[in-house]
mmCIF file of C-alpha atoms and ligand atoms in Angstrom:
data_model
loop_
_atom_site.group_PDB
_atom_site.id
_atom_site.type_symbol
_atom_site.label_atom_id
_atom_site.label_comp_id
_atom_site.label_asym_id
_atom_site.label_seq_id
_atom_site.Cartn_x
_atom_site.Cartn_y
_atom_site.Cartn_z
ATOM 1 C CA UNK A 1 -21.525 -0.132 9.725
ATOM 2 C CA UNK A 2 -18.560 2.191 9.685
ATOM 3 C CA UNK A 3 -15.300 0.303 10.216
ATOM 4 C CA UNK A 4 -13.668 1.250 13.512
ATOM 5 C CA UNK A 5 -10.177 2.276 12.347
ATOM 6 C CA UNK A 6 -9.579 4.293 15.523
ATOM 7 C CA UNK A 7 -8.979 1.156 17.608
ATOM 8 C CA UNK A 8 -5.778 0.613 15.587
ATOM 9 C CA UNK A 9 -4.633 4.242 15.316
ATOM 10 C CA UNK A 10 -2.462 6.151 17.753
ATOM 11 C CA UNK A 11 -4.654 8.833 19.301
ATOM 12 C CA UNK A 12 -4.265 12.413 18.124
ATOM 13 C CA UNK A 13 -2.267 11.597 14.965
ATOM 14 C CA UNK A 14 -4.900 12.526 12.363
ATOM 15 C CA UNK A 15 -5.031 14.334 10.029
ATOM 16 C CA UNK A 16 -2.022 12.541 8.551
ATOM 17 C CA UNK A 17 0.733 14.313 6.584
ATOM 18 C CA UNK A 18 -0.132 12.887 3.152
ATOM 19 C CA UNK A 19 -1.297 15.265 0.411
ATOM 20 C CA UNK A 20 -4.942 15.547 -0.720
ATOM 21 C CA UNK A 21 -5.774 12.415 -2.731
ATOM 22 C CA UNK A 22 -2.501 10.594 -1.989
ATOM 23 C CA UNK A 23 -3.279 6.873 -2.111
ATOM 24 C CA UNK A 24 -1.060 6.055 0.869
ATOM 25 C CA UNK A 25 -4.057 6.659 3.177
ATOM 26 C CA UNK A 26 -6.193 4.215 1.193
ATOM 27 C CA UNK A 27 -3.479 1.562 1.519
ATOM 28 C CA UNK A 28 -3.114 2.228 5.249
ATOM 29 C CA UNK A 29 -6.838 1.586 5.696
ATOM 30 C CA UNK A 30 -6.572 -1.648 3.718
ATOM 31 C CA UNK A 31 -3.621 -2.735 5.836
ATOM 32 C CA UNK A 32 -5.580 -2.044 9.035
ATOM 33 C CA UNK A 33 -8.565 -4.067 7.764
ATOM 34 C CA UNK A 34 -6.248 -6.944 6.831
ATOM 35 C CA UNK A 35 -4.600 -6.969 10.255
ATOM 36 C CA UNK A 36 -8.075 -6.891 11.806
ATOM 37 C CA UNK A 37 -9.241 -9.819 9.641
ATOM 38 C CA UNK A 38 -6.196 -11.867 10.609
ATOM 39 C CA UNK A 39 -6.573 -10.959 14.281
ATOM 40 C CA UNK A 40 -3.024 -9.636 14.639
ATOM 41 C CA UNK A 41 -2.263 -8.726 18.240
ATOM 42 C CA UNK A 42 -0.793 -5.293 18.802
ATOM 43 C CA UNK A 43 1.873 -6.507 21.206
ATOM 44 C CA UNK A 44 2.900 -9.388 18.988
ATOM 45 C CA UNK A 45 3.174 -7.393 15.760
ATOM 46 C CA UNK A 46 6.039 -5.245 14.477
ATOM 47 C CA UNK A 47 5.667 -2.887 11.519
ATOM 48 C CA UNK A 48 8.918 -1.607 10.071
ATOM 49 C CA UNK A 49 9.610 1.123 7.542
ATOM 50 C CA UNK A 50 12.467 3.092 6.030
ATOM 51 C CA UNK A 51 12.160 6.694 4.812
ATOM 52 C CA UNK A 52 9.679 8.361 2.467
ATOM 53 C CA UNK A 53 6.049 9.439 2.471
ATOM 54 C CA UNK A 54 4.960 5.770 2.407
ATOM 55 C CA UNK A 55 7.390 5.000 5.205
ATOM 56 C CA UNK A 56 5.535 7.415 7.477
ATOM 57 C CA UNK A 57 2.678 4.914 7.697
ATOM 58 C CA UNK A 58 3.826 2.963 10.790
ATOM 59 C CA UNK A 59 3.830 6.188 12.809
ATOM 60 C CA UNK A 60 0.033 6.252 12.696
ATOM 61 C CA UNK A 61 -0.765 2.697 13.745
ATOM 62 C CA UNK A 62 -0.820 1.472 17.317
ATOM 63 C CA UNK A 63 1.490 -1.550 17.019
ATOM 64 C CA UNK A 64 5.215 -2.006 17.719
ATOM 65 C CA UNK A 65 6.663 0.199 14.990
ATOM 66 C CA UNK A 66 10.142 1.002 13.785
ATOM 67 C CA UNK A 67 10.969 3.932 11.482
ATOM 68 C CA UNK A 68 14.478 3.130 10.309
ATOM 69 C CA UNK A 69 17.093 4.249 7.761
ATOM 70 C CA UNK A 70 16.241 4.819 4.106
ATOM 71 C CA UNK A 71 16.092 1.493 2.262
ATOM 72 C CA UNK A 72 16.973 -0.575 5.309
ATOM 73 C CA UNK A 73 13.533 -1.626 6.554
ATOM 74 C CA UNK A 74 13.833 -5.234 5.337
ATOM 75 C CA UNK A 75 17.165 -5.609 7.153
ATOM 76 C CA UNK A 76 15.780 -4.267 10.448
ATOM 77 C CA UNK A 77 12.690 -6.434 10.028
ATOM 78 C CA UNK A 78 14.898 -9.487 9.446
ATOM 79 C CA UNK A 79 16.642 -8.757 12.738
ATOM 80 C CA UNK A 80 13.344 -8.535 14.602
ATOM 81 C CA UNK A 81 11.994 -11.730 13.078
ATOM 82 C CA UNK A 82 15.165 -13.686 13.864
ATOM 83 C CA UNK A 83 15.266 -12.457 17.442
ATOM 84 C CA UNK A 84 11.544 -13.048 17.961
ATOM 85 C CA UNK A 85 10.278 -15.547 15.386
ATOM 86 C CA UNK A 86 6.908 -15.727 17.154
ATOM 87 C CA UNK A 87 6.125 -12.113 16.180
ATOM 88 C CA UNK A 88 4.183 -11.093 13.085
ATOM 89 C CA UNK A 89 6.552 -8.798 11.194
ATOM 90 C CA UNK A 90 5.500 -6.419 8.432
ATOM 91 C CA UNK A 91 7.436 -3.983 6.277
ATOM 92 C CA UNK A 92 5.781 -0.969 4.665
ATOM 93 C CA UNK A 93 7.466 1.427 2.287
ATOM 94 C CA UNK A 94 7.705 3.087 -1.082
ATOM 95 C CA UNK A 95 9.213 2.178 -4.446
ATOM 96 C CA UNK A 96 12.253 4.382 -3.869
ATOM 97 C CA UNK A 97 12.858 3.025 -0.407
ATOM 98 C CA UNK A 98 12.223 -0.589 -1.387
ATOM 99 C CA UNK A 99 13.796 -1.110 -4.782
ATOM 100 C CA UNK A 100 16.130 1.875 -5.346
ATOM 101 C CA UNK A 101 18.331 2.469 -2.295
ATOM 102 C CA UNK A 102 16.880 -0.615 -0.591
ATOM 103 C CA UNK A 103 16.969 -2.945 -3.586
ATOM 104 C CA UNK A 104 19.722 -5.088 -2.141
ATOM 105 C CA UNK A 105 17.948 -5.644 1.172
ATOM 106 C CA UNK A 106 14.732 -6.314 -0.726
ATOM 107 C CA UNK A 107 16.144 -9.105 -2.913
ATOM 108 C CA UNK A 108 17.995 -10.786 -0.076
ATOM 109 C CA UNK A 109 14.959 -10.807 2.192
ATOM 110 C CA UNK A 110 13.092 -12.442 -0.710
ATOM 111 C CA UNK A 111 15.927 -14.922 -1.246
ATOM 112 C CA UNK A 112 15.909 -16.020 2.394
ATOM 113 C CA UNK A 113 12.149 -16.554 2.377
ATOM 114 C CA UNK A 114 11.895 -15.149 5.875
ATOM 115 C CA UNK A 115 8.330 -15.130 7.192
ATOM 116 C CA UNK A 116 7.236 -11.513 6.852
ATOM 117 C CA UNK A 117 4.758 -9.442 4.865
ATOM 118 C CA UNK A 118 6.090 -6.534 2.824
ATOM 119 C CA UNK A 119 3.570 -3.970 1.527
ATOM 120 C CA UNK A 120 5.254 -1.873 -1.147
ATOM 121 C CA UNK A 121 3.448 1.323 -2.151
ATOM 122 C CA UNK A 122 4.587 1.992 -5.704
ATOM 123 C CA UNK A 123 3.687 5.524 -6.760
ATOM 124 C CA UNK A 124 6.393 5.570 -9.492
ATOM 125 C CA UNK A 125 8.374 8.385 -7.876
ATOM 126 C CA UNK A 126 10.288 9.712 -4.886
ATOM 127 C CA UNK A 127 7.332 11.632 -3.478
ATOM 128 C CA UNK A 128 8.802 12.949 -0.265
ATOM 129 C CA UNK A 129 11.845 14.639 -1.770
ATOM 130 C CA UNK A 130 9.988 16.391 -4.573
ATOM 131 C CA UNK A 131 9.693 13.949 -7.443
ATOM 132 C CA UNK A 132 13.023 12.457 -8.475
ATOM 133 C CA UNK A 133 12.629 9.414 -10.735
ATOM 134 C CA UNK A 134 12.697 5.958 -9.164
ATOM 135 C CA UNK A 135 13.390 2.549 -10.743
ATOM 136 C CA UNK A 136 9.594 2.329 -11.168
ATOM 137 C CA UNK A 137 9.072 5.594 -13.049
ATOM 138 C CA UNK A 138 7.622 4.673 -16.453
ATOM 139 C CA UNK A 139 9.796 5.176 -19.543
ATOM 140 C CA UNK A 140 9.157 8.642 -20.954
ATOM 141 C CA UNK A 141 7.555 9.986 -17.765
ATOM 142 C CA UNK A 142 8.614 13.311 -16.286
ATOM 143 C CA UNK A 143 10.317 13.590 -12.942
ATOM 144 C CA UNK A 144 12.268 16.505 -11.476
ATOM 145 C CA UNK A 145 15.431 14.665 -12.551
ATOM 146 C CA UNK A 146 14.082 13.593 -15.968
ATOM 147 C CA UNK A 147 12.650 16.840 -17.369
ATOM 148 C CA UNK A 148 12.954 15.489 -20.938
ATOM 149 C CA UNK A 149 11.297 12.176 -20.086
ATOM 150 C CA UNK A 150 12.724 9.152 -18.285
ATOM 151 C CA UNK A 151 15.036 7.056 -20.495
ATOM 152 C CA UNK A 152 15.502 4.241 -17.943
ATOM 153 C CA UNK A 153 13.633 0.936 -18.238
ATOM 154 C CA UNK A 154 11.534 0.116 -15.163
ATOM 155 C CA UNK A 155 11.659 -2.638 -12.607
ATOM 156 C CA UNK A 156 8.721 -5.021 -12.532
ATOM 157 C CA UNK A 157 8.656 -5.395 -8.748
ATOM 158 C CA UNK A 158 6.622 -8.602 -8.824
ATOM 159 C CA UNK A 159 9.005 -10.284 -11.264
ATOM 160 C CA UNK A 160 11.973 -9.022 -9.263
ATOM 161 C CA UNK A 161 10.488 -10.529 -6.086
ATOM 162 C CA UNK A 162 9.666 -13.849 -7.758
ATOM 163 C CA UNK A 163 13.116 -14.063 -9.329
ATOM 164 C CA UNK A 164 14.765 -13.290 -5.991
ATOM 165 C CA UNK A 165 12.829 -16.069 -4.252
ATOM 166 C CA UNK A 166 9.777 -14.583 -2.516
ATOM 167 C CA UNK A 167 7.192 -17.321 -2.063
ATOM 168 C CA UNK A 168 4.078 -15.098 -2.166
ATOM 169 C CA UNK A 169 3.829 -12.222 -4.631
ATOM 170 C CA UNK A 170 0.693 -10.196 -5.287
ATOM 171 C CA UNK A 171 -0.259 -6.903 -6.861
ATOM 172 C CA UNK A 172 -3.206 -4.547 -6.733
ATOM 173 C CA UNK A 173 -3.831 -0.805 -6.911
ATOM 174 C CA UNK A 174 -5.082 1.976 -4.662
ATOM 175 C CA UNK A 175 -8.259 2.024 -6.757
ATOM 176 C CA UNK A 176 -9.016 -1.625 -5.897
ATOM 177 C CA UNK A 177 -9.545 -0.843 -2.227
ATOM 178 C CA UNK A 178 -11.149 -4.107 -1.123
ATOM 179 C CA UNK A 179 -8.508 -6.179 -2.904
ATOM 180 C CA UNK A 180 -5.807 -4.424 -0.865
ATOM 181 C CA UNK A 181 -6.963 -5.988 2.389
ATOM 182 C CA UNK A 182 -7.713 -9.379 0.823
ATOM 183 C CA UNK A 183 -4.205 -9.675 -0.649
ATOM 184 C CA UNK A 184 -2.445 -8.377 2.469
ATOM 185 C CA UNK A 185 -4.461 -10.852 4.572
ATOM 186 C CA UNK A 186 -3.452 -13.683 2.220
ATOM 187 C CA UNK A 187 0.169 -12.530 2.526
ATOM 188 C CA UNK A 188 -0.071 -12.469 6.322
ATOM 189 C CA UNK A 189 -1.396 -16.032 6.334
ATOM 190 C CA UNK A 190 1.370 -17.234 4.012
ATOM 191 C CA UNK A 191 4.417 -18.705 5.730
ATOM 192 C CA UNK A 192 7.445 -17.129 4.075
ATOM 193 C CA UNK A 193 8.266 -13.877 2.338
ATOM 194 C CA UNK A 194 5.089 -12.204 1.052
ATOM 195 C CA UNK A 195 5.374 -9.163 -1.218
ATOM 196 C CA UNK A 196 2.223 -7.156 -1.911
ATOM 197 C CA UNK A 197 2.792 -4.357 -4.392
ATOM 198 C CA UNK A 198 0.103 -1.676 -4.415
ATOM 199 C CA UNK A 199 0.218 0.661 -7.409
ATOM 200 C CA UNK A 200 -0.490 4.046 -5.959
ATOM 201 C CA UNK A 201 -0.906 7.691 -6.931
ATOM 202 C CA UNK A 202 1.248 10.648 -5.985
ATOM 203 C CA UNK A 203 -0.702 13.617 -7.321
ATOM 204 C CA UNK A 204 1.827 16.126 -6.012
ATOM 205 C CA UNK A 205 5.184 14.887 -7.318
ATOM 206 C CA UNK A 206 4.096 12.624 -10.196
ATOM 207 C CA UNK A 207 0.592 13.514 -11.317
ATOM 208 C CA UNK A 208 1.074 17.219 -11.874
ATOM 209 C CA UNK A 209 4.202 16.694 -13.977
ATOM 210 C CA UNK A 210 2.622 13.975 -16.055
ATOM 211 C CA UNK A 211 -0.533 15.703 -17.244
ATOM 212 C CA UNK A 212 -3.020 14.173 -14.845
ATOM 213 C CA UNK A 213 -5.615 16.850 -14.328
ATOM 214 C CA UNK A 214 -6.757 15.492 -10.989
ATOM 215 C CA UNK A 215 -6.552 12.750 -8.393
ATOM 216 C CA UNK A 216 -9.653 11.264 -10.010
ATOM 217 C CA UNK A 217 -7.796 10.900 -13.337
ATOM 218 C CA UNK A 218 -5.027 9.060 -11.534
ATOM 219 C CA UNK A 219 -7.531 6.735 -9.842
ATOM 220 C CA UNK A 220 -9.250 6.030 -13.167
ATOM 221 C CA UNK A 221 -5.923 5.165 -14.760
ATOM 222 C CA UNK A 222 -5.227 2.634 -11.990
ATOM 223 C CA UNK A 223 -8.648 1.129 -12.690
ATOM 224 C CA UNK A 224 -7.964 0.938 -16.438
ATOM 225 C CA UNK A 225 -4.491 -0.602 -16.393
ATOM 226 C CA UNK A 226 -5.307 -3.412 -13.944
ATOM 227 C CA UNK A 227 -6.128 -6.839 -15.374
ATOM 228 C CA UNK A 228 -6.854 -9.733 -12.977
ATOM 229 C CA UNK A 229 -4.374 -12.529 -13.650
ATOM 230 C CA UNK A 230 -7.157 -15.008 -14.383
ATOM 231 C CA UNK A 231 -8.701 -12.735 -17.023
ATOM 232 C CA UNK A 232 -5.267 -12.167 -18.586
ATOM 233 C CA UNK A 233 -5.025 -15.863 -19.469
ATOM 234 C CA UNK A 234 -7.724 -15.291 -22.107
ATOM 235 C CA UNK A 235 -6.245 -12.101 -23.553
ATOM 236 C CA UNK A 236 -3.894 -11.559 -26.505
ATOM 237 C CA UNK A 237 -0.504 -9.794 -26.127
ATOM 238 C CA UNK A 238 -2.031 -6.833 -27.986
ATOM 239 C CA UNK A 239 -4.887 -6.627 -25.497
ATOM 240 C CA UNK A 240 -2.395 -6.783 -22.619
ATOM 241 C CA UNK A 241 -0.240 -3.955 -23.977
ATOM 242 C CA UNK A 242 0.184 -1.317 -21.262
ATOM 243 C CA UNK A 243 -1.718 -3.360 -18.659
ATOM 244 C CA UNK A 244 -0.523 -4.716 -15.323
ATOM 245 C CA UNK A 245 -1.563 -8.044 -13.842
ATOM 246 C CA UNK A 246 -3.266 -8.025 -10.454
ATOM 247 C CA UNK A 247 -4.119 -10.645 -7.846
ATOM 248 C CA UNK A 248 -1.892 -13.400 -6.448
ATOM 249 C CA UNK A 249 0.823 -13.690 -9.106
ATOM 250 C CA UNK A 250 2.924 -16.358 -7.445
ATOM 251 C CA UNK A 251 2.696 -18.674 -4.438
ATOM 252 C CA UNK A 252 4.838 -21.661 -3.495
ATOM 253 C CA UNK A 253 5.973 -23.538 -0.396
ATOM 254 C CA UNK A 254 9.647 -23.433 0.492
ATOM 255 C CA UNK A 255 11.506 -23.806 3.826
ATOM 256 C CA UNK A 256 11.236 -20.659 5.926
ATOM 257 C CA UNK A 257 14.426 -18.949 7.078
ATOM 258 C CA UNK A 258 13.868 -18.760 10.857
ATOM 259 C CA UNK A 259 12.979 -22.445 10.968
ATOM 260 C CA UNK A 260 16.084 -23.304 8.943
ATOM 261 C CA UNK A 261 18.141 -21.213 11.307
ATOM 262 C CA UNK A 262 16.799 -23.091 14.327
ATOM 263 C CA UNK A 263 18.387 -26.181 12.799
ATOM 264 C CA UNK A 264 21.711 -24.344 12.559
ATOM 265 C CA UNK A 265 21.422 -23.443 16.240
ATOM 266 C CA UNK A 266 20.560 -27.027 17.140
ATOM 267 C CA UNK A 267 23.548 -28.364 15.165
ATOM 268 C CA UNK A 268 25.889 -25.806 16.705
ATOM 269 C CA UNK A 269 24.708 -26.876 20.169
ATOM 270 C CA UNK A 270 25.455 -30.478 19.290
ATOM 271 C CA UNK A 271 21.848 -31.743 19.371
ATOM 272 C CA UNK B 1 -34.354 0.277 8.709
ATOM 273 C CA UNK B 2 -33.272 3.685 9.939
ATOM 274 C CA UNK B 3 -31.854 5.941 7.247
ATOM 275 C CA UNK B 4 -28.053 5.942 6.994
ATOM 276 C CA UNK B 5 -26.064 8.742 8.524
ATOM 277 C CA UNK B 6 -23.129 9.976 6.436
ATOM 278 C CA UNK B 7 -20.587 11.950 8.375
ATOM 279 C CA UNK B 8 -17.595 14.007 7.229
ATOM 280 C CA UNK B 9 -14.993 14.847 9.834
ATOM 281 C CA UNK B 10 -14.086 18.307 8.569
ATOM 282 C CA UNK B 11 -10.801 18.544 10.417
ATOM 283 C CA UNK B 12 -9.584 15.426 8.535
ATOM 284 C CA UNK B 13 -10.993 16.237 5.065
ATOM 285 C CA UNK B 14 -8.423 17.605 2.597
ATOM 286 C CA UNK B 15 -10.865 18.072 -0.258
ATOM 287 C CA UNK B 16 -9.485 15.457 -2.689
ATOM 288 C CA UNK B 17 -13.062 14.915 -3.997
ATOM 289 C CA UNK B 18 -12.723 11.118 -4.217
ATOM 290 C CA UNK B 19 -16.014 10.666 -2.301
ATOM 291 C CA UNK B 20 -17.784 13.129 -4.605
ATOM 292 C CA UNK B 21 -16.580 11.201 -7.670
ATOM 293 C CA UNK B 22 -17.145 7.640 -6.509
ATOM 294 C CA UNK B 23 -20.473 7.940 -4.655
ATOM 295 C CA UNK B 24 -22.925 6.354 -7.116
ATOM 296 C CA UNK B 25 -25.901 8.349 -5.777
ATOM 297 C CA UNK B 26 -24.315 11.825 -5.540
ATOM 298 C CA UNK B 27 -24.589 12.198 -1.793
ATOM 299 C CA UNK B 28 -21.640 14.627 -1.734
ATOM 300 C CA UNK B 29 -20.701 17.909 -3.342
ATOM 301 C CA UNK B 30 -17.604 20.047 -3.007
ATOM 302 C CA UNK B 31 -18.064 23.106 -0.849
ATOM 303 C CA UNK B 32 -14.935 25.144 -1.486
ATOM 304 C CA UNK B 33 -11.993 22.996 -0.372
ATOM 305 C CA UNK B 34 -14.068 20.471 1.583
ATOM 306 C CA UNK B 35 -16.536 17.727 0.705
ATOM 307 C CA UNK B 36 -20.032 18.188 2.053
ATOM 308 C CA UNK B 37 -22.960 15.803 2.555
ATOM 309 C CA UNK B 38 -25.805 17.314 0.532
ATOM 310 C CA UNK B 39 -28.166 14.377 -0.162
ATOM 311 C CA UNK B 40 -27.930 12.006 2.816
ATOM 312 C CA UNK B 41 -31.306 10.461 1.965
ATOM 313 C CA UNK B 42 -29.866 9.136 -1.327
ATOM 314 C CA UNK B 43 -27.274 6.993 0.488
ATOM 315 C CA UNK B 44 -27.594 3.242 -0.150
ATOM 316 C CA UNK B 45 -24.832 2.322 2.306
ATOM 317 C CA UNK B 46 -22.621 0.984 -0.464
ATOM 318 C CA UNK B 47 -19.669 2.288 1.595
ATOM 319 C CA UNK B 48 -17.644 3.383 -1.470
ATOM 320 C CA UNK B 49 -16.919 6.768 0.114
ATOM 321 C CA UNK B 50 -15.782 5.389 3.449
ATOM 322 C CA UNK B 51 -13.680 2.725 1.742
ATOM 323 C CA UNK B 52 -11.908 5.115 -0.612
ATOM 324 C CA UNK B 53 -11.420 8.228 1.529
ATOM 325 C CA UNK B 54 -7.625 8.461 2.014
ATOM 326 C CA UNK B 55 -8.063 10.669 5.070
ATOM 327 C CA UNK B 56 -10.325 8.647 7.414
ATOM 328 C CA UNK B 57 -12.720 11.576 7.036
ATOM 329 C CA UNK B 58 -15.913 9.831 5.849
ATOM 330 C CA UNK B 59 -18.025 7.538 7.991
ATOM 331 C CA UNK B 60 -21.277 5.844 7.078
ATOM 332 C CA UNK B 61 -23.269 4.802 10.124
HETATM 333 C C1 TPP C 1 20.415 7.761 2.890
HETATM 334 C C2 TPP C 1 19.357 8.657 2.375
HETATM 335 N N1 TPP C 1 19.365 9.038 1.085
HETATM 336 C C3 TPP C 1 18.397 9.845 0.608
HETATM 337 C C4 TPP C 1 17.409 10.304 1.419
HETATM 338 C C5 TPP C 1 16.369 11.234 0.862
HETATM 339 N N2 TPP C 1 15.099 10.581 0.658
HETATM 340 C C6 TPP C 1 14.117 10.663 1.584
HETATM 341 S S1 TPP C 1 12.703 9.923 1.103
HETATM 342 C C7 TPP C 1 13.373 9.495 -0.399
HETATM 343 C C8 TPP C 1 12.596 8.785 -1.458
HETATM 344 C C9 TPP C 1 11.352 8.130 -0.993
HETATM 345 O O1 TPP C 1 10.649 7.608 -2.074
HETATM 346 P P1 TPP C 1 9.633 6.411 -1.895
HETATM 347 O O2 TPP C 1 10.245 5.349 -1.067
HETATM 348 O O3 TPP C 1 9.163 6.015 -3.244
HETATM 349 O O4 TPP C 1 8.454 7.013 -1.017
HETATM 350 P P2 TPP C 1 7.305 8.059 -1.386
HETATM 351 O O5 TPP C 1 7.751 9.347 -0.778
HETATM 352 O O6 TPP C 1 7.171 8.135 -2.874
HETATM 353 O O7 TPP C 1 6.099 7.505 -0.720
HETATM 354 C C10 TPP C 1 14.686 9.939 -0.485
HETATM 355 C C11 TPP C 1 15.561 9.742 -1.663
HETATM 356 C C12 TPP C 1 17.419 9.872 2.762
HETATM 357 N N3 TPP C 1 16.442 10.228 3.618
HETATM 358 N N4 TPP C 1 18.404 9.058 3.218
HETATM 359 S S1 SF4 C 2 4.303 13.954 -2.067
HETATM 360 FE FE1 SF4 C 2 3.191 12.320 -3.148
HETATM 361 S S2 SF4 C 2 3.581 10.460 -1.938
HETATM 362 FE FE2 SF4 C 2 4.096 12.207 -0.644
HETATM 363 S S3 SF4 C 2 2.204 12.621 0.540
HETATM 364 FE FE3 SF4 C 2 2.196 13.955 -1.294
HETATM 365 S S4 SF4 C 2 1.018 12.805 -2.820
HETATM 366 FE FE4 SF4 C 2 1.639 11.333 -1.219
HETATM 367 MG MG1 MG C 3 7.444 6.499 -4.199
#
């Protein structure tokens, strides 16, 4: 049976703006399936984004959506969640939006452990603005601003999120389509800050510069580099060279921010 | 069981060829810039095409 995506899409919005083969569409479908699995109600859900190709995603889905300033999605989402803690709040955005200009908001949302689900589409580049390097561009890779190869070391977004205090951290890729919805659903069910990084392809601004002949080559690379965290436990450092771990990388219970804040309110009111 | 119906919404298809590559039974071929269903009878309903299409353009009924 074909999955009925239309029930969650704003009418008349397709075809979307993303380039042929851009993985953002694959992630959007996974997100929709996850929200369907978890039974999220349209009126009780807010999806927030900043700026970028990835950040265009909320414009297509029929929920409460907020398209905000570049890098500031986590801050706007924090405001929504604190004003209406009963709402399900999601953030969607790219690597540039999330951990370059928005890095500060990202780490502090993780630190607070506020109950939201952040889907970060990491395509290693600023896609929308023509391919400037991001903190996730691999060392040596070409971007419009690194024509001789990128000298900067990269962020490991999952480690950054764990170090900053997120209590659910997972990773998958645009190739692993069914894992996208499973991990987002697990993140939605988790109480606290859930980060789901999806390694993605940008054939237009990254692939062409970095000798990928086609979208299919980019998809195959995502397949090859991914190692499930359980399988990695039995592999040597040599075997893990150049690989990325996928699955739920970290999960813990810690007090959630809105609940903690209710106690502040109660104390201030003299209860 | 009635045979599966594989549909491509042409106005959504951008011709990335992901369905052509990942269909295990070669149901699709490229026809210029668009994907086309050429062997519908070979479909096993594995849903790989529908799952992976970034453009909401493939449906398996
Ligand atoms: C304050 C501000 N600075 C810079 C820009 C230009 N800008 C728009 S999108 C973008 C990068 C987006 O990259 P990413 O978040 O990785 O999304 P992608 O396009 O790769 O999906 C930049 C720098 C902006 N819109 N606002
Ligand atoms: S520029 Fe890159 S990220 Fe943006 S829509 Fe095109 S392929 Fe996707
Ligand atoms: Mg990007």
